[in-house]
Short mmCIF file of C-alpha atoms in Angstrom, two decimals:
data_model
loop_
_atom_site.label_atom_id
_atom_site.label_comp_id
_atom_site.label_asym_id
_atom_site.label_seq_id
_atom_site.Cartn_x
_atom_site.Cartn_y
_atom_site.Cartn_z
CA UNK A 300 -40.55 14.86 5.02
CA UNK A 301 -36.59 14.34 4.97
CA UNK A 302 -35.23 12.32 7.87
CA UNK A 303 -32.64 13.57 10.01
CA UNK A 304 -29.03 12.87 9.54
CA UNK A 305 -28.87 12.66 13.25
CA UNK A 306 -30.52 9.44 13.15
CA UNK A 307 -27.89 7.98 11.40
CA UNK A 308 -26.27 4.96 13.56
CA UNK A 309 -23.21 3.75 11.45
CA UNK A 310 -23.00 6.12 8.47
CA UNK A 311 -22.57 9.26 10.33
CA UNK A 312 -19.28 10.09 8.78
CA UNK A 313 -20.67 9.98 5.32
CA UNK A 314 -22.00 13.51 6.12
CA UNK A 315 -18.26 14.51 6.63
CA UNK A 316 -18.34 14.38 2.75
CA UNK A 317 -18.38 18.32 1.62
CA UNK A 318 -20.94 17.93 -1.33
CA UNK A 319 -23.19 15.52 1.00
CA UNK A 320 -22.99 17.81 3.96
CA UNK A 321 -24.08 20.90 1.51
CA UNK A 322 -26.87 18.98 0.07
CA UNK A 323 -28.49 17.92 3.18
CA UNK A 324 -27.92 21.54 4.64
CA UNK A 325 -29.67 22.83 1.51
CA UNK A 326 -32.64 20.78 1.50
CA UNK A 327 -32.94 20.83 5.37
CA UNK A 328 -32.80 24.75 5.53
CA UNK A 329 -34.35 25.31 1.96
CA UNK A 330 -30.98 27.00 1.37
CA UNK A 331 -30.21 27.80 -2.48
CA UNK A 332 -26.78 29.05 -1.22
CA UNK A 333 -26.02 25.60 0.23
CA UNK A 334 -27.41 24.19 -2.67
CA UNK A 335 -25.36 26.23 -5.00
CA UNK A 336 -22.20 25.03 -3.04
CA UNK A 337 -23.40 21.22 -3.33
CA UNK A 338 -23.58 21.84 -7.09
CA UNK A 339 -19.95 23.39 -7.07
CA UNK A 340 -18.59 20.52 -5.18
CA UNK A 341 -20.15 17.81 -7.29
CA UNK A 342 -18.90 19.76 -10.65
CA UNK A 343 -15.41 19.02 -9.33
CA UNK A 344 -15.99 15.53 -9.65
CA UNK A 345 -18.31 15.37 -12.86
CA UNK A 346 -21.21 14.24 -10.51
CA UNK A 347 -23.57 17.22 -10.86
CA UNK A 348 -25.94 14.89 -12.74
CA UNK A 349 -25.44 11.93 -10.62
CA UNK A 350 -26.02 12.78 -6.89
CA UNK A 351 -26.76 9.05 -6.18
CA UNK A 352 -23.59 7.89 -7.54
CA UNK A 353 -21.85 10.81 -5.25
CA UNK A 354 -23.70 9.13 -2.14
CA UNK A 355 -22.83 5.71 -3.29
CA UNK A 356 -18.99 6.29 -3.35
CA UNK A 357 -19.13 8.21 -0.08
CA UNK A 358 -20.97 5.32 1.65
CA UNK A 359 -18.62 2.68 -0.22
CA UNK A 360 -15.38 4.32 1.00
CA UNK A 361 -16.61 4.98 4.57
CA UNK A 362 -14.95 3.33 7.63
CA UNK A 363 -17.75 1.81 9.68
CA UNK A 364 -18.50 -1.31 11.88
CA UNK A 365 -20.56 -2.89 9.03
CA UNK A 366 -17.47 -2.64 6.62
CA UNK A 367 -14.89 -3.81 9.17
CA UNK A 368 -17.18 -6.67 10.40
CA UNK A 369 -17.98 -7.70 6.82
CA UNK A 370 -14.30 -7.78 6.04
CA UNK A 371 -13.79 -10.14 8.99
CA UNK A 372 -16.67 -11.99 8.54
CA UNK A 373 -18.06 -11.34 11.71
CA UNK A 374 -21.35 -9.54 11.00
CA UNK A 375 -24.47 -10.13 13.11
CA UNK A 376 -28.07 -9.37 12.44
CA UNK A 377 -28.17 -6.37 14.59
CA UNK A 378 -25.18 -4.55 12.54
CA UNK A 379 -26.91 -5.58 9.34
CA UNK A 380 -30.26 -4.08 10.73
CA UNK A 381 -28.43 -0.93 11.85
CA UNK A 382 -26.76 -0.32 8.43
CA UNK A 383 -29.97 -1.22 6.58
CA UNK A 384 -31.58 1.80 8.33
CA UNK A 385 -28.65 4.05 7.41
CA UNK A 386 -29.24 3.23 3.93
CA UNK A 387 -32.74 4.03 3.99
CA UNK A 388 -32.23 7.40 5.54
CA UNK A 389 -29.41 8.36 2.89
CA UNK A 390 -31.78 6.95 0.03
CA UNK A 391 -34.70 9.51 1.08
CA UNK A 392 -32.09 12.16 1.26
CA UNK A 393 -30.90 11.55 -2.52
CA UNK A 394 -34.36 11.24 -3.54
CA UNK A 395 -35.22 14.65 -2.30
CA UNK A 396 -33.27 15.93 -5.58
CA UNK A 397 -36.44 15.33 -7.35
CA UNK A 398 -38.75 17.30 -5.01
CA UNK A 399 -36.85 20.16 -3.82
CA UNK A 400 -38.15 22.66 -1.24
CA UNK A 401 -39.98 26.03 -2.32
CA UNK A 402 -37.06 28.59 -2.41
CA UNK A 403 -34.51 25.96 -4.19
CA UNK A 404 -37.24 25.51 -6.73
CA UNK A 405 -37.64 29.20 -7.64
CA UNK A 406 -34.08 29.77 -7.80
CA UNK A 407 -33.73 26.94 -10.45
CA UNK A 408 -36.38 28.51 -12.53
CA UNK A 409 -34.37 31.73 -12.22
CA UNK A 410 -31.43 29.92 -13.58
CA UNK A 411 -29.67 28.12 -10.75
CA UNK A 412 -28.30 24.90 -12.49
CA UNK A 413 -30.18 21.66 -10.98
CA UNK A 414 -28.43 18.87 -9.41
CA UNK A 415 -29.33 15.60 -11.26
CA UNK A 416 -30.26 12.66 -8.92
CA UNK A 417 -28.87 9.99 -11.58
CA UNK A 418 -29.56 6.63 -12.21
CA UNK A 419 -29.84 5.29 -8.72
CA UNK A 420 -26.55 3.42 -7.94
CA UNK A 421 -25.95 0.78 -5.09
CA UNK A 422 -28.17 2.87 -2.79
CA UNK A 423 -31.19 1.60 -4.78
CA UNK A 424 -30.24 -1.42 -5.45
CA UNK A 425 -32.55 -4.25 -3.62
CA UNK A 426 -29.53 -6.37 -2.98
CA UNK A 427 -27.32 -3.46 -1.60
CA UNK A 428 -26.77 -4.92 1.89
CA UNK A 429 -25.57 -8.12 0.34
CA UNK A 430 -23.64 -6.74 -2.41
CA UNK A 431 -21.81 -4.24 -0.12
CA UNK A 432 -21.12 -7.18 2.58
CA UNK A 433 -19.49 -9.08 -0.46
CA UNK A 434 -17.35 -6.34 -1.42
CA UNK A 435 -15.90 -5.44 1.77
CA UNK A 436 -15.23 -9.10 2.54
CA UNK A 437 -13.24 -9.20 -0.87
CA UNK A 438 -11.58 -5.83 -0.83
CA UNK A 439 -11.34 -4.59 2.67
CA UNK A 440 -12.79 -1.20 3.75
CA UNK A 441 -12.05 2.81 4.15
CA UNK A 442 -8.63 3.62 2.99
CA UNK A 443 -7.79 0.02 2.49
CA UNK A 444 -10.13 -0.44 -0.47
CA UNK A 445 -7.82 -0.13 -3.58
CA UNK A 446 -4.78 0.63 -1.63
CA UNK A 447 -2.08 -1.90 -0.28
CA UNK A 448 0.52 0.31 0.44
CA UNK A 449 0.87 3.15 3.29
CA UNK A 450 3.17 5.61 5.13
CA UNK A 451 2.56 6.56 8.70
CA UNK A 452 2.23 10.20 9.75
CA UNK A 453 0.79 11.94 12.80
CA UNK A 454 -0.43 8.80 14.13
CA UNK A 455 -2.58 7.68 11.04
CA UNK A 456 -1.99 5.85 7.62
CA UNK A 457 -1.64 7.75 4.39
CA UNK A 458 -2.25 5.64 1.28
CA UNK A 459 0.71 5.52 -1.47
CA UNK A 460 -1.49 5.99 -4.52
CA UNK A 461 1.41 5.14 -7.44
CA UNK A 462 2.98 1.50 -6.18
CA UNK A 463 4.97 -0.63 -7.95
CA UNK A 464 3.21 -3.31 -10.31
CA UNK A 465 6.01 -5.64 -10.20
CA UNK A 466 5.48 -9.36 -9.97
CA UNK A 467 7.54 -12.17 -8.94
CA UNK A 468 7.75 -13.42 -12.47
CA UNK A 469 9.32 -10.34 -13.46
CA UNK A 470 12.17 -11.23 -10.81
CA UNK A 471 14.51 -13.66 -12.38
CA UNK A 472 16.88 -15.95 -10.58
CA UNK A 473 17.16 -15.88 -6.88
CA UNK A 474 14.53 -18.69 -6.44
CA UNK A 475 15.57 -19.94 -3.14
CA UNK A 476 15.66 -16.24 -1.78
CA UNK A 477 12.18 -15.96 -2.83
CA UNK A 478 11.11 -19.05 -1.67
CA UNK A 479 12.38 -18.32 1.95
CA UNK A 480 10.75 -15.05 1.76
CA UNK A 481 7.41 -16.09 0.30
CA UNK A 482 7.01 -18.90 2.73
CA UNK A 483 7.68 -16.74 5.82
CA UNK A 484 5.14 -14.12 4.52
CA UNK A 485 2.53 -17.13 4.00
CA UNK A 486 2.95 -17.93 7.65
CA UNK A 487 1.92 -14.42 8.42
CA UNK A 488 -1.04 -14.43 6.41
CA UNK A 489 -2.21 -17.95 7.74
CA UNK A 490 -1.42 -17.02 11.31
CA UNK A 491 1.47 -19.35 11.62
CA UNK A 492 4.66 -18.64 13.55
CA UNK A 493 6.75 -16.07 11.44
CA UNK A 494 9.59 -14.20 11.67
CA UNK A 495 10.91 -10.57 11.22
CA UNK A 496 13.40 -10.41 8.26
CA UNK A 497 16.30 -8.85 7.01
CA UNK A 498 17.19 -8.85 3.25
CA UNK A 499 20.69 -7.71 2.69
CA UNK A 500 23.24 -7.87 -0.23
CA UNK A 501 24.52 -5.67 -3.10
CA UNK A 502 22.38 -2.73 -4.41
CA UNK A 503 20.44 -3.64 -7.37
CA UNK A 504 19.92 -7.16 -6.58
CA UNK A 505 16.21 -7.00 -5.91
CA UNK A 506 15.70 -6.82 -2.29
CA UNK A 507 12.97 -4.29 -2.27
CA UNK A 508 11.30 -5.34 -5.36
CA UNK A 509 10.84 -8.71 -4.03
CA UNK A 510 9.16 -7.23 -1.10
CA UNK A 511 6.82 -5.12 -3.35
CA UNK A 512 6.37 -8.37 -5.65
CA UNK A 513 5.15 -10.25 -2.65
CA UNK A 514 2.77 -7.67 -1.66
CA UNK A 515 1.22 -7.38 -4.99
CA UNK A 516 0.66 -11.03 -4.63
CA UNK A 517 -0.76 -11.50 -1.59
CA UNK A 518 -2.62 -8.14 -1.36
CA UNK A 519 -6.13 -10.16 -2.33
CA UNK A 520 -5.51 -12.19 0.88
CA UNK A 521 -5.44 -9.15 3.16
CA UNK A 522 -1.65 -8.16 2.81
CA UNK A 523 -0.73 -4.58 3.22
CA UNK A 524 2.46 -2.54 3.66
CA UNK A 525 3.47 0.26 5.71
CA UNK A 526 7.05 1.79 4.61
CA UNK A 527 8.70 3.70 7.63
CA UNK A 528 11.82 5.90 6.65
CA UNK A 529 14.84 5.36 9.10
CA UNK A 530 14.03 8.88 10.92
CA UNK A 531 10.80 7.35 11.99
CA UNK A 532 12.13 4.07 13.42
CA UNK A 533 11.39 5.56 17.00
CA UNK A 534 7.71 5.72 15.96
CA UNK A 535 7.72 1.85 15.48
CA UNK A 536 5.90 0.83 18.89
CA UNK A 537 3.31 3.39 18.23
CA UNK A 538 2.58 2.12 14.65
CA UNK A 539 2.68 -1.52 15.84
CA UNK A 540 -0.40 -0.55 18.35
CA UNK A 541 -2.18 1.16 15.45
CA UNK A 542 -1.85 -1.83 13.13
CA UNK A 543 -2.50 -4.55 15.78
CA UNK A 544 -6.13 -3.32 15.88
CA UNK A 545 -6.81 -3.75 12.39
CA UNK A 546 -7.99 -7.06 10.84
CA UNK A 547 -5.19 -7.02 7.94
CA UNK A 548 -1.75 -8.50 7.74
CA UNK A 549 0.97 -5.76 7.64
CA UNK A 550 4.68 -5.68 6.53
CA UNK A 551 6.25 -3.11 8.29
CA UNK A 552 8.90 -2.17 5.50
CA UNK A 553 12.04 -0.41 6.09
CA UNK A 554 14.34 0.24 3.23
CA UNK A 555 18.16 0.51 2.81
CA UNK A 556 18.74 0.27 6.76
CA UNK A 557 21.80 1.36 8.20
CA UNK A 558 22.57 2.96 11.57
CA UNK A 559 25.27 4.61 13.31
CA UNK A 560 26.52 2.72 16.44
CA UNK A 561 25.39 5.52 19.01
CA UNK A 562 22.06 6.26 17.38
CA UNK A 563 19.44 6.28 19.82
CA UNK A 564 17.02 4.60 16.94
CA UNK A 565 19.29 1.24 17.35
CA UNK A 566 17.29 0.70 20.91
CA UNK A 567 14.39 1.47 19.53
CA UNK A 568 14.54 -0.88 16.70
CA UNK A 569 15.88 -3.65 18.91
CA UNK A 570 12.94 -3.32 21.39
CA UNK A 571 10.48 -3.55 18.32
CA UNK A 572 12.19 -6.74 17.12
CA UNK A 573 12.36 -8.58 20.34
CA UNK A 574 12.94 -8.19 23.99
CA UNK A 575 10.53 -5.28 24.95
CA UNK A 576 7.08 -5.14 26.70
CA UNK A 577 5.79 -4.57 23.31
CA UNK A 578 5.59 -8.20 22.10
CA UNK A 579 5.22 -9.16 18.41
CA UNK A 580 2.34 -8.27 16.92
CA UNK A 581 0.19 -11.18 15.38
CA UNK A 582 -0.33 -9.33 12.12
CA UNK A 583 2.81 -7.29 11.94
CA UNK A 584 6.23 -8.31 10.29
CA UNK A 585 9.16 -6.10 9.98
CA UNK A 586 10.76 -6.39 6.68
CA UNK A 587 13.96 -4.36 6.38
CA UNK A 588 16.41 -4.33 3.60
CA UNK A 589 20.15 -3.31 3.78
CA UNK A 590 23.48 -3.21 1.75
CA UNK A 591 25.07 -4.91 4.82
CA UNK A 592 24.62 -8.04 7.05
CA UNK A 593 25.82 -5.97 9.98
CA UNK A 594 23.36 -2.92 10.03
CA UNK A 595 25.43 -0.60 12.44
CA UNK A 596 28.20 1.18 10.81
CA UNK A 597 31.64 0.67 12.34
CA UNK A 598 33.92 3.53 12.39
CA UNK A 599 37.80 3.12 12.06
CA UNK A 600 38.23 4.38 15.68
CA UNK A 601 36.33 1.48 16.71
CA UNK A 602 38.90 -1.14 15.33
CA UNK A 603 41.68 0.68 17.03
CA UNK A 604 40.46 0.04 20.48
CA UNK A 605 40.31 -3.89 20.66
CA UNK A 606 37.98 -3.79 23.77
CA UNK A 607 35.46 -1.32 22.00
CA UNK A 608 35.93 -3.38 18.88
CA UNK A 609 34.58 -6.52 20.75
CA UNK A 610 31.59 -4.48 22.28
CA UNK A 611 30.84 -2.97 18.76
CA UNK A 612 30.68 -6.43 17.15
CA UNK A 613 28.35 -7.79 19.72
CA UNK A 614 26.08 -4.93 19.32
CA UNK A 615 25.78 -5.34 15.72
CA UNK A 616 25.15 -8.97 16.16
CA UNK A 617 22.71 -8.26 18.70
CA UNK A 618 20.83 -6.17 16.36
CA UNK A 619 21.15 -8.24 13.31
CA UNK A 620 20.27 -11.48 15.16
CA UNK A 621 17.04 -10.30 16.22
CA UNK A 622 15.58 -10.69 12.68
CA UNK A 623 14.63 -14.24 12.79
CA UNK A 624 15.15 -14.66 8.99
CA UNK A 625 18.06 -13.29 7.20
CA UNK A 626 18.33 -13.68 3.64
CA UNK A 627 21.36 -12.83 1.48
CA UNK A 628 20.99 -11.38 -2.04
CA UNK A 629 24.54 -12.21 -3.50
CA UNK A 630 26.02 -10.18 -6.10
CA UNK A 631 25.90 -11.47 -9.75
CA UNK A 632 28.62 -12.84 -11.94
CA UNK A 633 28.78 -12.66 -15.47
CA UNK A 634 26.79 -16.05 -16.03
CA UNK A 635 24.04 -14.97 -13.62
CA UNK A 636 23.84 -11.30 -15.18
CA UNK A 637 23.45 -12.87 -18.91
CA UNK A 638 21.15 -15.48 -17.64
CA UNK A 639 18.80 -12.48 -16.11
CA UNK A 640 19.38 -10.66 -19.42
CA UNK A 641 18.20 -13.49 -21.64
CA UNK A 642 14.92 -14.02 -19.61
CA UNK A 643 14.01 -10.44 -19.64
CA UNK A 644 14.80 -10.12 -23.39
CA UNK A 645 12.49 -13.38 -23.82
CA UNK A 646 9.70 -11.52 -21.92
CA UNK A 647 10.15 -8.52 -24.25
CA UNK A 648 10.23 -10.61 -27.43
CA UNK A 649 13.49 -8.74 -28.41
CA UNK A 650 14.88 -9.84 -31.90
CA UNK A 651 18.69 -10.07 -31.29
CA UNK A 652 20.86 -12.99 -31.83
CA UNK A 653 22.18 -14.34 -28.29
CA UNK A 654 25.73 -13.61 -29.20
CA UNK A 655 25.02 -9.92 -30.07
CA UNK A 656 22.42 -9.72 -26.90
CA UNK A 657 25.61 -10.85 -24.72
CA UNK A 658 28.23 -8.61 -26.02
CA UNK A 659 25.57 -5.69 -25.57
CA UNK A 660 24.98 -6.48 -22.06
CA UNK A 661 28.72 -6.86 -20.94
CA UNK A 662 29.31 -3.52 -22.92
CA UNK A 663 26.43 -1.98 -20.67
CA UNK A 664 27.77 -3.40 -17.36
CA UNK A 665 31.00 -2.01 -18.22
CA UNK A 666 29.68 1.44 -18.93
CA UNK A 667 27.14 1.68 -16.08
CA UNK A 668 29.87 0.41 -13.47
CA UNK A 669 28.76 -3.38 -12.64
CA UNK A 670 26.37 -6.29 -13.22
CA UNK A 671 23.31 -6.66 -11.19
CA UNK A 672 19.63 -7.54 -11.79
CA UNK A 673 18.84 -3.82 -11.75
CA UNK A 674 21.40 -3.13 -14.63
CA UNK A 675 20.03 -6.10 -16.51
CA UNK A 676 16.59 -4.65 -16.35
CA UNK A 677 17.67 -0.98 -17.28
CA UNK A 678 19.78 -2.43 -20.45
CA UNK A 679 16.83 -4.40 -21.85
CA UNK A 680 14.46 -1.58 -21.14
CA UNK A 681 16.63 0.20 -23.48
CA UNK A 682 16.90 -2.10 -25.82
CA UNK A 683 12.97 -2.66 -26.07
CA UNK A 684 12.66 1.13 -26.45
CA UNK A 685 15.07 1.08 -29.31
CA UNK A 686 13.57 -1.56 -31.12
CA UNK A 687 10.10 0.03 -30.65
CA UNK A 688 11.63 3.26 -32.04
CA UNK A 689 13.52 1.58 -34.76
CA UNK A 690 16.72 3.73 -33.59
CA UNK A 691 19.92 2.55 -33.38
CA UNK A 692 21.23 1.09 -30.13
CA UNK A 693 24.23 3.19 -28.78
CA UNK A 694 26.20 1.82 -25.75
#
């Protein structure tokens, strides 16, 4: 007799998976129609011959108390026993693929394609509990497995599947700037006092890329990032409340931040940074980038009124100074630009004499409108493509 899914304690949400739900209904009701529906859904993921694999994946990505406690290292024997009980129920349901009720068997004899149980997977592993516990402890749980960056919508986190794979080694120079940012992020991860931070400077100097590289380096230590666009700034406190309950460390990333003086988002951001009932969360750091030190835009009309100009400057400083750490990414001169070009070219193993490389790099900067780390990377990428294709360099 197949056990009822209503007996599940921690893994009830596994049955929200459409294929799992259809298969459970099929064997419980001896319904060929539900069996066919399950088969169709499994076809979409090429798992029609591996039901156990599909169930195992549904279990692996389920967000439940066992997975959360395993990640945080706070499991106890009662939670383990409940989880073991649920795995046994799901194992019996999968095994039903080999002993189907009569009406479904009859339809299979008449041509209905059979669902294969598969080789077993983690549900049939004697060490499943220990292996899952170790997996969650190392990788997180639910949507955090394999995802390190998110957006925020409708009160929930949405994974960003295609994230940058940039590393700190890919970012040349700016060593002191990277050191200050990394030290602050390590403080967050290790539960030490940290500061919200503002990275400012000319476009293309690597502000956002540095944040992405830090995320890639420290994701294995529980660091995650949630990017929030400027038009969602008023939702920051709601987002912080959501993140505060999670056992991860988060960078709340606001890219290319600039606001108008009378924008109501200014008040919301100031309150989120410091000075409101919403205290700074122990696991959430606000990391913003901007092309200007003073985030608030100043209008010419503000300058004409000396009294108002004083108020405007105070307002600008009031917002910017609430970031405990401000890091300037200064623009690159010729020497710094060429230094970055040479390092990137060495990483690509480009075969160009240094004098020719520098001459081409300067021409590229002239054509593209300036020198910056971004321009340097674009230039070296172009040279690399030309070398691989053996085509003429045209700048």
